[in-house]
Amino acid sequence: MREGYEGTGPGAITPDGCAVELYARLPVGDEPDIIAAAVPAGARILELGSGVGRITHPLLERGFAVTAVDESAEMLERISGTRTIRSQIEDLDLGETFDVVMLASFLVHSGDVEVRRGLLRTCARHVAEDGCVLIQREGVDYHTNLPRERVDPTGFTVRMRSAEPVGDGVNSVHAEYVFPDATWTQRFLSRPLSSDQFEEALAAEGLRVDRYLTEDGVWVRAVRD
């Protein structure tokens, strides 16, 4: 387990505190619709941090060619029907480029600046000249509108308990997922980024915002600068 990260609950827990069984239960949201609307039909997609394939499988069903990358073998075991690669994202160098590189799950908010830089360098290294990078950011009130909870229509509750400052602009975030038969918790480090800070981080790795894909600014389409 990485320092500052923790996960509890049934089943395997990854080094960043994610529970494999939990992520296998989470429903598909509107992410596949957002992605499909922002990229060419049938695009080759490099999905960084794929987890159990919650987004991977819907994209495959829509005709995209997806290469799924995750550091957890237990996560990748849940993915079928496509190429999978076990690797830390910041270390990945496949020697090939893709129409689309996707960095979801708020990974760009890593508490470690060097890790964030490594993530974005991997994106820049693997995106084709005329391709794009799709990034999922935190919402503007992610660290401030706390505690809060959301009851999912499928019957479980997500509680964001707290975001406690731990220094250098980083917060320790405590989340809880309550199902009728099981509960999972996670603690992880996250660095809030304003739009300006986010765009500066992209620029440092040779990327720029092409457009924000959602009104809340959470999903972003970036291109080579």
PDB file of N, CA and C in Angstrom, residues 134-222:
ATOM      1  N   LEU A 134      -8.103  12.419 -23.353  1.00  0.00           N
ATOM      2  CA  LEU A 134      -9.310  12.693 -22.578  1.00  0.00           C
ATOM      3  C   LEU A 134      -8.986  12.524 -21.101  1.00  0.00           C
ATOM      4  N   ILE A 135      -9.273  13.558 -20.330  1.00  0.00           N
ATOM      5  CA  ILE A 135      -8.900  13.580 -18.913  1.00  0.00           C
ATOM      6  C   ILE A 135     -10.129  13.883 -18.072  1.00  0.00           C
ATOM      7  N   GLN A 136     -10.263  13.158 -16.973  1.00  0.00           N
ATOM      8  CA  GLN A 136     -11.357  13.394 -16.029  1.00  0.00           C
ATOM      9  C   GLN A 136     -10.809  14.143 -14.818  1.00  0.00           C
ATOM     10  N   ARG A 137     -11.355  15.331 -14.546  1.00  0.00           N
ATOM     11  CA  ARG A 137     -10.945  16.162 -13.422  1.00  0.00           C
ATOM     12  C   ARG A 137     -11.958  16.051 -12.284  1.00  0.00           C
ATOM     13  N   GLU A 138     -11.544  16.508 -11.122  1.00  0.00           N
ATOM     14  CA  GLU A 138     -12.474  16.622 -10.008  1.00  0.00           C
ATOM     15  C   GLU A 138     -13.400  17.817 -10.217  1.00  0.00           C
ATOM     16  N   GLY A 139     -14.606  17.751  -9.645  1.00  0.00           N
ATOM     17  CA  GLY A 139     -15.514  18.872  -9.678  1.00  0.00           C
ATOM     18  C   GLY A 139     -15.024  20.003  -8.777  1.00  0.00           C
ATOM     19  N   VAL A 140     -15.541  21.206  -8.984  1.00  0.00           N
ATOM     20  CA  VAL A 140     -15.045  22.376  -8.254  1.00  0.00           C
ATOM     21  C   VAL A 140     -15.282  22.268  -6.751  1.00  0.00           C
ATOM     22  N   ASP A 141     -16.314  21.538  -6.327  1.00  0.00           N
ATOM     23  CA  ASP A 141     -16.611  21.440  -4.894  1.00  0.00           C
ATOM     24  C   ASP A 141     -16.223  20.091  -4.305  1.00  0.00           C
ATOM     25  N   TYR A 142     -15.371  19.375  -5.007  1.00  0.00           N
ATOM     26  CA  TYR A 142     -15.016  18.010  -4.595  1.00  0.00           C
ATOM     27  C   TYR A 142     -14.463  17.980  -3.179  1.00  0.00           C
ATOM     28  N   HIS A 143     -13.655  18.969  -2.820  1.00  0.00           N
ATOM     29  CA  HIS A 143     -12.985  18.984  -1.516  1.00  0.00           C
ATOM     30  C   HIS A 143     -13.661  19.897  -0.502  1.00  0.00           C
ATOM     31  N   THR A 144     -14.710  20.590  -0.900  1.00  0.00           N
ATOM     32  CA  THR A 144     -15.284  21.590  -0.007  1.00  0.00           C
ATOM     33  C   THR A 144     -16.710  21.276   0.419  1.00  0.00           C
ATOM     34  N   ASN A 145     -17.492  20.681  -0.429  1.00  0.00           N
ATOM     35  CA  ASN A 145     -18.885  20.382  -0.113  1.00  0.00           C
ATOM     36  C   ASN A 145     -18.962  19.048   0.633  1.00  0.00           C
ATOM     37  N   LEU A 146     -18.451  19.066   1.867  1.00  0.00           N
ATOM     38  CA  LEU A 146     -18.306  17.829   2.649  1.00  0.00           C
ATOM     39  C   LEU A 146     -18.818  18.019   4.074  1.00  0.00           C
ATOM     40  N   PRO A 147     -19.280  16.940   4.705  1.00  0.00           N
ATOM     41  CA  PRO A 147     -19.522  15.624   4.099  1.00  0.00           C
ATOM     42  C   PRO A 147     -20.748  15.666   3.200  1.00  0.00           C
ATOM     43  N   ARG A 148     -20.801  14.717   2.253  1.00  0.00           N
ATOM     44  CA  ARG A 148     -21.962  14.601   1.373  1.00  0.00           C
ATOM     45  C   ARG A 148     -22.161  13.134   1.037  1.00  0.00           C
ATOM     46  N   GLU A 149     -23.352  12.817   0.578  1.00  0.00           N
ATOM     47  CA  GLU A 149     -23.602  11.436   0.167  1.00  0.00           C
ATOM     48  C   GLU A 149     -24.566  11.412  -1.013  1.00  0.00           C
ATOM     49  N   ARG A 150     -24.468  10.337  -1.758  1.00  0.00           N
ATOM     50  CA  ARG A 150     -25.341  10.136  -2.918  1.00  0.00           C
ATOM     51  C   ARG A 150     -25.834   8.700  -2.900  1.00  0.00           C
ATOM     52  N   VAL A 151     -27.142   8.541  -3.024  1.00  0.00           N
ATOM     53  CA  VAL A 151     -27.725   7.208  -3.099  1.00  0.00           C
ATOM     54  C   VAL A 151     -27.904   6.855  -4.569  1.00  0.00           C
ATOM     55  N   ASP A 152     -27.219   5.812  -5.012  1.00  0.00           N
ATOM     56  CA  ASP A 152     -27.300   5.400  -6.406  1.00  0.00           C
ATOM     57  C   ASP A 152     -28.628   4.693  -6.672  1.00  0.00           C
ATOM     58  N   PRO A 153     -29.195   4.879  -7.861  1.00  0.00           N
ATOM     59  CA  PRO A 153     -30.465   4.203  -8.183  1.00  0.00           C
ATOM     60  C   PRO A 153     -30.392   2.684  -8.064  1.00  0.00           C
ATOM     61  N   THR A 154     -29.191   2.122  -8.169  1.00  0.00           N
ATOM     62  CA  THR A 154     -29.060   0.668  -8.066  1.00  0.00           C
ATOM     63  C   THR A 154     -29.050   0.172  -6.629  1.00  0.00           C
ATOM     64  N   GLY A 155     -29.025   1.111  -5.648  1.00  0.00           N
ATOM     65  CA  GLY A 155     -29.225   0.686  -4.276  1.00  0.00           C
ATOM     66  C   GLY A 155     -28.059   0.763  -3.322  1.00  0.00           C
ATOM     67  N   PHE A 156     -26.980   1.452  -3.696  1.00  0.00           N
ATOM     68  CA  PHE A 156     -25.879   1.631  -2.753  1.00  0.00           C
ATOM     69  C   PHE A 156     -25.658   3.119  -2.506  1.00  0.00           C
ATOM     70  N   THR A 157     -24.900   3.433  -1.443  1.00  0.00           N
ATOM     71  CA  THR A 157     -24.671   4.816  -1.040  1.00  0.00           C
ATOM     72  C   THR A 157     -23.184   5.140  -1.100  1.00  0.00           C
ATOM     73  N   VAL A 158     -22.866   6.269  -1.715  1.00  0.00           N
ATOM     74  CA  VAL A 158     -21.493   6.781  -1.728  1.00  0.00           C
ATOM     75  C   VAL A 158     -21.423   7.953  -0.764  1.00  0.00           C
ATOM     76  N   ARG A 159     -20.537   7.878   0.201  1.00  0.00           N
ATOM     77  CA  ARG A 159     -20.342   8.967   1.161  1.00  0.00           C
ATOM     78  C   ARG A 159     -18.916   9.505   1.040  1.00  0.00           C
ATOM     79  N   MET A 160     -18.811  10.796   0.776  1.00  0.00           N
ATOM     80  CA  MET A 160     -17.520  11.469   0.833  1.00  0.00           C
ATOM     81  C   MET A 160     -17.432  12.092   2.212  1.00  0.00           C
ATOM     82  N   ARG A 161     -16.643  11.482   3.072  1.00  0.00           N
ATOM     83  CA  ARG A 161     -16.613  11.856   4.477  1.00  0.00           C
ATOM     84  C   ARG A 161     -15.852  13.151   4.752  1.00  0.00           C
ATOM     85  N   SER A 162     -14.639  13.244   4.202  1.00  0.00           N
ATOM     86  CA  SER A 162     -13.804  14.394   4.553  1.00  0.00           C
ATOM     87  C   SER A 162     -12.669  14.534   3.552  1.00  0.00           C
ATOM     88  N   ALA A 163     -12.068  15.721   3.551  1.00  0.00           N
ATOM     89  CA  ALA A 163     -10.863  16.014   2.790  1.00  0.00           C
ATOM     90  C   ALA A 163      -9.985  16.866   3.691  1.00  0.00           C
ATOM     91  N   GLU A 164      -9.037  16.221   4.348  1.00  0.00           N
ATOM     92  CA  GLU A 164      -8.237  16.887   5.381  1.00  0.00           C
ATOM     93  C   GLU A 164      -6.874  17.289   4.833  1.00  0.00           C
ATOM     94  N   PRO A 165      -6.492  18.571   4.984  1.00  0.00           N
ATOM     95  CA  PRO A 165      -5.179  19.013   4.496  1.00  0.00           C
ATOM     96  C   PRO A 165      -4.042  18.266   5.190  1.00  0.00           C
ATOM     97  N   VAL A 166      -3.064  17.838   4.394  1.00  0.00           N
ATOM     98  CA  VAL A 166      -1.891  17.152   4.950  1.00  0.00           C
ATOM     99  C   VAL A 166      -0.599  17.863   4.566  1.00  0.00           C
ATOM    100  N   GLY A 167      -0.727  19.059   3.965  1.00  0.00           N
ATOM    101  CA  GLY A 167       0.442  19.850   3.621  1.00  0.00           C
ATOM    102  C   GLY A 167       0.713  19.907   2.134  1.00  0.00           C
ATOM    103  N   ASP A 168       1.363  20.981   1.695  1.00  0.00           N
ATOM    104  CA  ASP A 168       1.772  21.168   0.304  1.00  0.00           C
ATOM    105  C   ASP A 168       0.584  21.157  -0.655  1.00  0.00           C
ATOM    106  N   GLY A 169      -0.575  21.626  -0.185  1.00  0.00           N
ATOM    107  CA  GLY A 169      -1.736  21.704  -1.056  1.00  0.00           C
ATOM    108  C   GLY A 169      -2.435  20.394  -1.321  1.00  0.00           C
ATOM    109  N   VAL A 170      -2.108  19.368  -0.540  1.00  0.00           N
ATOM    110  CA  VAL A 170      -2.672  18.033  -0.740  1.00  0.00           C
ATOM    111  C   VAL A 170      -3.673  17.721   0.361  1.00  0.00           C
ATOM    112  N   ASN A 171      -4.759  17.044   0.002  1.00  0.00           N
ATOM    113  CA  ASN A 171      -5.744  16.605   0.977  1.00  0.00           C
ATOM    114  C   ASN A 171      -5.791  15.085   1.060  1.00  0.00           C
ATOM    115  N   SER A 172      -6.070  14.596   2.252  1.00  0.00           N
ATOM    116  CA  SER A 172      -6.362  13.186   2.458  1.00  0.00           C
ATOM    117  C   SER A 172      -7.876  13.029   2.405  1.00  0.00           C
ATOM    118  N   VAL A 173      -8.356  12.325   1.387  1.00  0.00           N
ATOM    119  CA  VAL A 173      -9.786  12.187   1.136  1.00  0.00           C
ATOM    120  C   VAL A 173     -10.276  10.838   1.660  1.00  0.00           C
ATOM    121  N   HIS A 174     -11.396  10.865   2.371  1.00  0.00           N
ATOM    122  CA  HIS A 174     -11.984   9.653   2.943  1.00  0.00           C
ATOM    123  C   HIS A 174     -13.337   9.407   2.290  1.00  0.00           C
ATOM    124  N   ALA A 175     -13.459   8.270   1.604  1.00  0.00           N
ATOM    125  CA  ALA A 175     -14.702   7.896   0.922  1.00  0.00           C
ATOM    126  C   ALA A 175     -15.223   6.580   1.473  1.00  0.00           C
ATOM    127  N   GLU A 176     -16.548   6.408   1.402  1.00  0.00           N
ATOM    128  CA  GLU A 176     -17.178   5.183   1.907  1.00  0.00           C
ATOM    129  C   GLU A 176     -18.256   4.751   0.913  1.00  0.00           C
ATOM    130  N   TYR A 177     -18.311   3.455   0.641  1.00  0.00           N
ATOM    131  CA  TYR A 177     -19.292   2.880  -0.278  1.00  0.00           C
ATOM    132  C   TYR A 177     -20.066   1.804   0.475  1.00  0.00           C
ATOM    133  N   VAL A 178     -21.358   2.029   0.645  1.00  0.00           N
ATOM    134  CA  VAL A 178     -22.171   1.156   1.474  1.00  0.00           C
ATOM    135  C   VAL A 178     -23.193   0.416   0.611  1.00  0.00           C
ATOM    136  N   PHE A 179     -23.067  -0.904   0.552  1.00  0.00           N
ATOM    137  CA  PHE A 179     -24.021  -1.767  -0.137  1.00  0.00           C
ATOM    138  C   PHE A 179     -24.821  -2.531   0.907  1.00  0.00           C
ATOM    139  N   PRO A 180     -25.949  -3.106   0.543  1.00  0.00           N
ATOM    140  CA  PRO A 180     -26.745  -3.850   1.521  1.00  0.00           C
ATOM    141  C   PRO A 180     -25.974  -4.977   2.201  1.00  0.00           C
ATOM    142  N   ASP A 181     -24.981  -5.558   1.491  1.00  0.00           N
ATOM    143  CA  ASP A 181     -24.272  -6.719   2.033  1.00  0.00           C
ATOM    144  C   ASP A 181     -22.797  -6.476   2.318  1.00  0.00           C
ATOM    145  N   ALA A 182     -22.298  -5.272   2.061  1.00  0.00           N
ATOM    146  CA  ALA A 182     -20.864  -5.025   2.262  1.00  0.00           C
ATOM    147  C   ALA A 182     -20.585  -3.528   2.256  1.00  0.00           C
ATOM    148  N   THR A 183     -19.495  -3.155   2.929  1.00  0.00           N
ATOM    149  CA  THR A 183     -19.051  -1.759   2.970  1.00  0.00           C
ATOM    150  C   THR A 183     -17.565  -1.702   2.646  1.00  0.00           C
ATOM    151  N   TRP A 184     -17.199  -0.740   1.809  1.00  0.00           N
ATOM    152  CA  TRP A 184     -15.799  -0.490   1.501  1.00  0.00           C
ATOM    153  C   TRP A 184     -15.451   0.959   1.858  1.00  0.00           C
ATOM    154  N   THR A 185     -14.237   1.181   2.317  1.00  0.00           N
ATOM    155  CA  THR A 185     -13.757   2.538   2.551  1.00  0.00           C
ATOM    156  C   THR A 185     -12.436   2.727   1.817  1.00  0.00           C
ATOM    157  N   GLN A 186     -12.124   3.974   1.533  1.00  0.00           N
ATOM    158  CA  GLN A 186     -10.860   4.291   0.877  1.00  0.00           C
ATOM    159  C   GLN A 186     -10.357   5.639   1.365  1.00  0.00           C
ATOM    160  N   ARG A 187      -9.058   5.713   1.598  1.00  0.00           N
ATOM    161  CA  ARG A 187      -8.377   6.977   1.861  1.00  0.00           C
ATOM    162  C   ARG A 187      -7.302   7.152   0.799  1.00  0.00           C
ATOM    163  N   PHE A 188      -7.244   8.346   0.234  1.00  0.00           N
ATOM    164  CA  PHE A 188      -6.252   8.597  -0.796  1.00  0.00           C
ATOM    165  C   PHE A 188      -5.858  10.063  -0.778  1.00  0.00           C
ATOM    166  N   LEU A 189      -4.722  10.363  -1.388  1.00  0.00           N
ATOM    167  CA  LEU A 189      -4.209  11.727  -1.432  1.00  0.00           C
ATOM    168  C   LEU A 189      -4.593  12.377  -2.750  1.00  0.00           C
ATOM    169  N   SER A 190      -5.086  13.592  -2.671  1.00  0.00           N
ATOM    170  CA  SER A 190      -5.536  14.300  -3.864  1.00  0.00           C
ATOM    171  C   SER A 190      -5.138  15.766  -3.773  1.00  0.00           C
ATOM    172  N   ARG A 191      -4.700  16.297  -4.906  1.00  0.00           N
ATOM    173  CA  ARG A 191      -4.284  17.700  -4.978  1.00  0.00           C
ATOM    174  C   ARG A 191      -5.317  18.476  -5.801  1.00  0.00           C
ATOM    175  N   PRO A 192      -6.089  19.355  -5.173  1.00  0.00           N
ATOM    176  CA  PRO A 192      -7.034  20.177  -5.946  1.00  0.00           C
ATOM    177  C   PRO A 192      -6.278  21.032  -6.967  1.00  0.00           C
ATOM    178  N   LEU A 193      -6.859  21.173  -8.158  1.00  0.00           N
ATOM    179  CA  LEU A 193      -6.261  21.986  -9.214  1.00  0.00           C
ATOM    180  C   LEU A 193      -7.314  22.921  -9.782  1.00  0.00           C
ATOM    181  N   SER A 194      -7.023  24.202  -9.768  1.00  0.00           N
ATOM    182  CA  SER A 194      -7.895  25.143 -10.463  1.00  0.00           C
ATOM    183  C   SER A 194      -7.750  24.912 -11.961  1.00  0.00           C
ATOM    184  N   SER A 195      -8.628  25.505 -12.736  1.00  0.00           N
ATOM    185  CA  SER A 195      -8.518  25.365 -14.192  1.00  0.00           C
ATOM    186  C   SER A 195      -7.170  25.879 -14.689  1.00  0.00           C
ATOM    187  N   ASP A 196      -6.716  27.000 -14.139  1.00  0.00           N
ATOM    188  CA  ASP A 196      -5.422  27.551 -14.543  1.00  0.00           C
ATOM    189  C   ASP A 196      -4.289  26.598 -14.183  1.00  0.00           C
ATOM    190  N   GLN A 197      -4.320  26.041 -12.969  1.00  0.00           N
ATOM    191  CA  GLN A 197      -3.276  25.107 -12.553  1.00  0.00           C
ATOM    192  C   GLN A 197      -3.285  23.847 -13.411  1.00  0.00           C
ATOM    193  N   PHE A 198      -4.476  23.379 -13.731  1.00  0.00           N
ATOM    194  CA  PHE A 198      -4.614  22.201 -14.577  1.00  0.00           C
ATOM    195  C   PHE A 198      -4.025  22.464 -15.959  1.00  0.00           C
ATOM    196  N   GLU A 199      -4.370  23.598 -16.544  1.00  0.00           N
ATOM    197  CA  GLU A 199      -3.875  23.909 -17.880  1.00  0.00           C
ATOM    198  C   GLU A 199      -2.367  24.139 -17.872  1.00  0.00           C
ATOM    199  N   GLU A 200      -1.834  24.694 -16.793  1.00  0.00           N
ATOM    200  CA  GLU A 200      -0.385  24.851 -16.662  1.00  0.00           C
ATOM    201  C   GLU A 200       0.305  23.489 -16.596  1.00  0.00           C
ATOM    202  N   ALA A 201      -0.304  22.546 -15.885  1.00  0.00           N
ATOM    203  CA  ALA A 201       0.262  21.200 -15.794  1.00  0.00           C
ATOM    204  C   ALA A 201       0.281  20.528 -17.161  1.00  0.00           C
ATOM    205  N   LEU A 202      -0.779  20.726 -17.946  1.00  0.00           N
ATOM    206  CA  LEU A 202      -0.794  20.181 -19.298  1.00  0.00           C
ATOM    207  C   LEU A 202       0.301  20.813 -20.156  1.00  0.00           C
ATOM    208  N   ALA A 203       0.400  22.121 -20.084  1.00  0.00           N
ATOM    209  CA  ALA A 203       1.364  22.839 -20.921  1.00  0.00           C
ATOM    210  C   ALA A 203       2.792  22.393 -20.639  1.00  0.00           C
ATOM    211  N   ALA A 204       3.077  22.059 -19.389  1.00  0.00           N
ATOM    212  CA  ALA A 204       4.427  21.628 -19.014  1.00  0.00           C
ATOM    213  C   ALA A 204       4.818  20.334 -19.708  1.00  0.00           C
ATOM    214  N   GLU A 205       3.815  19.567 -20.167  1.00  0.00           N
ATOM    215  CA  GLU A 205       4.089  18.294 -20.845  1.00  0.00           C
ATOM    216  C   GLU A 205       3.716  18.344 -22.324  1.00  0.00           C
ATOM    217  N   GLY A 206       3.583  19.569 -22.861  1.00  0.00           N
ATOM    218  CA  GLY A 206       3.343  19.726 -24.288  1.00  0.00           C
ATOM    219  C   GLY A 206       1.920  19.478 -24.722  1.00  0.00           C
ATOM    220  N   LEU A 207       0.965  19.661 -23.797  1.00  0.00           N
ATOM    221  CA  LEU A 207      -0.442  19.476 -24.116  1.00  0.00           C
ATOM    222  C   LEU A 207      -1.211  20.771 -23.844  1.00  0.00           C
ATOM    223  N   ARG A 208      -2.383  20.903 -24.456  1.00  0.00           N
ATOM    224  CA  ARG A 208      -3.247  22.047 -24.193  1.00  0.00           C
ATOM    225  C   ARG A 208      -4.703  21.614 -24.287  1.00  0.00           C
ATOM    226  N   VAL A 209      -5.554  22.354 -23.609  1.00  0.00           N
ATOM    227  CA  VAL A 209      -6.986  22.056 -23.654  1.00  0.00           C
ATOM    228  C   VAL A 209      -7.537  22.415 -25.027  1.00  0.00           C
ATOM    229  N   ASP A 210      -8.191  21.463 -25.653  1.00  0.00           N
ATOM    230  CA  ASP A 210      -8.916  21.719 -26.897  1.00  0.00           C
ATOM    231  C   ASP A 210     -10.314  22.227 -26.567  1.00  0.00           C
ATOM    232  N   ARG A 211     -10.987  21.515 -25.648  1.00  0.00           N
ATOM    233  CA  ARG A 211     -12.281  21.987 -25.162  1.00  0.00           C
ATOM    234  C   ARG A 211     -12.693  21.183 -23.939  1.00  0.00           C
ATOM    235  N   TYR A 212     -13.543  21.801 -23.134  1.00  0.00           N
ATOM    236  CA  TYR A 212     -14.142  21.105 -22.006  1.00  0.00           C
ATOM    237  C   TYR A 212     -15.407  20.415 -22.512  1.00  0.00           C
ATOM    238  N   LEU A 213     -15.530  19.132 -22.205  1.00  0.00           N
ATOM    239  CA  LEU A 213     -16.587  18.319 -22.796  1.00  0.00           C
ATOM    240  C   LEU A 213     -17.885  18.343 -22.013  1.00  0.00           C
ATOM    241  N   THR A 214     -17.804  18.733 -20.750  1.00  0.00           N
ATOM    242  CA  THR A 214     -19.004  18.770 -19.907  1.00  0.00           C
ATOM    243  C   THR A 214     -19.111  20.141 -19.257  1.00  0.00           C
ATOM    244  N   GLU A 215     -20.326  20.551 -18.963  1.00  0.00           N
ATOM    245  CA  GLU A 215     -20.555  21.880 -18.397  1.00  0.00           C
ATOM    246  C   GLU A 215     -19.831  22.080 -17.080  1.00  0.00           C
ATOM    247  N   ASP A 216     -19.672  21.017 -16.305  1.00  0.00           N
ATOM    248  CA  ASP A 216     -18.998  21.141 -15.018  1.00  0.00           C
ATOM    249  C   ASP A 216     -17.475  21.129 -15.151  1.00  0.00           C
ATOM    250  N   GLY A 217     -16.958  20.978 -16.365  1.00  0.00           N
ATOM    251  CA  GLY A 217     -15.520  21.014 -16.579  1.00  0.00           C
ATOM    252  C   GLY A 217     -14.793  19.764 -16.141  1.00  0.00           C
ATOM    253  N   VAL A 218     -15.519  18.712 -15.811  1.00  0.00           N
ATOM    254  CA  VAL A 218     -14.891  17.488 -15.304  1.00  0.00           C
ATOM    255  C   VAL A 218     -14.177  16.723 -16.425  1.00  0.00           C
ATOM    256  N   TRP A 219     -14.808  16.620 -17.583  1.00  0.00           N
ATOM    257  CA  TRP A 219     -14.180  15.916 -18.703  1.00  0.00           C
ATOM    258  C   TRP A 219     -13.600  16.919 -19.688  1.00  0.00           C
ATOM    259  N   VAL A 220     -12.350  16.650 -20.072  1.00  0.00           N
ATOM    260  CA  VAL A 220     -11.593  17.590 -20.902  1.00  0.00           C
ATOM    261  C   VAL A 220     -10.975  16.845 -22.089  1.00  0.00           C
ATOM    262  N   ARG A 221     -11.001  17.498 -23.235  1.00  0.00           N
ATOM    263  CA  ARG A 221     -10.299  16.982 -24.411  1.00  0.00           C
ATOM    264  C   ARG A 221      -9.064  17.836 -24.625  1.00  0.00           C
ATOM    265  N   ALA A 222      -7.892  17.217 -24.552  1.00  0.00           N
ATOM    266  CA  ALA A 222      -6.629  17.921 -24.743  1.00  0.00           C
ATOM    267  C   ALA A 222      -5.940  17.400 -26.001  1.00  0.00           C
TER     268      ALA A 222
END
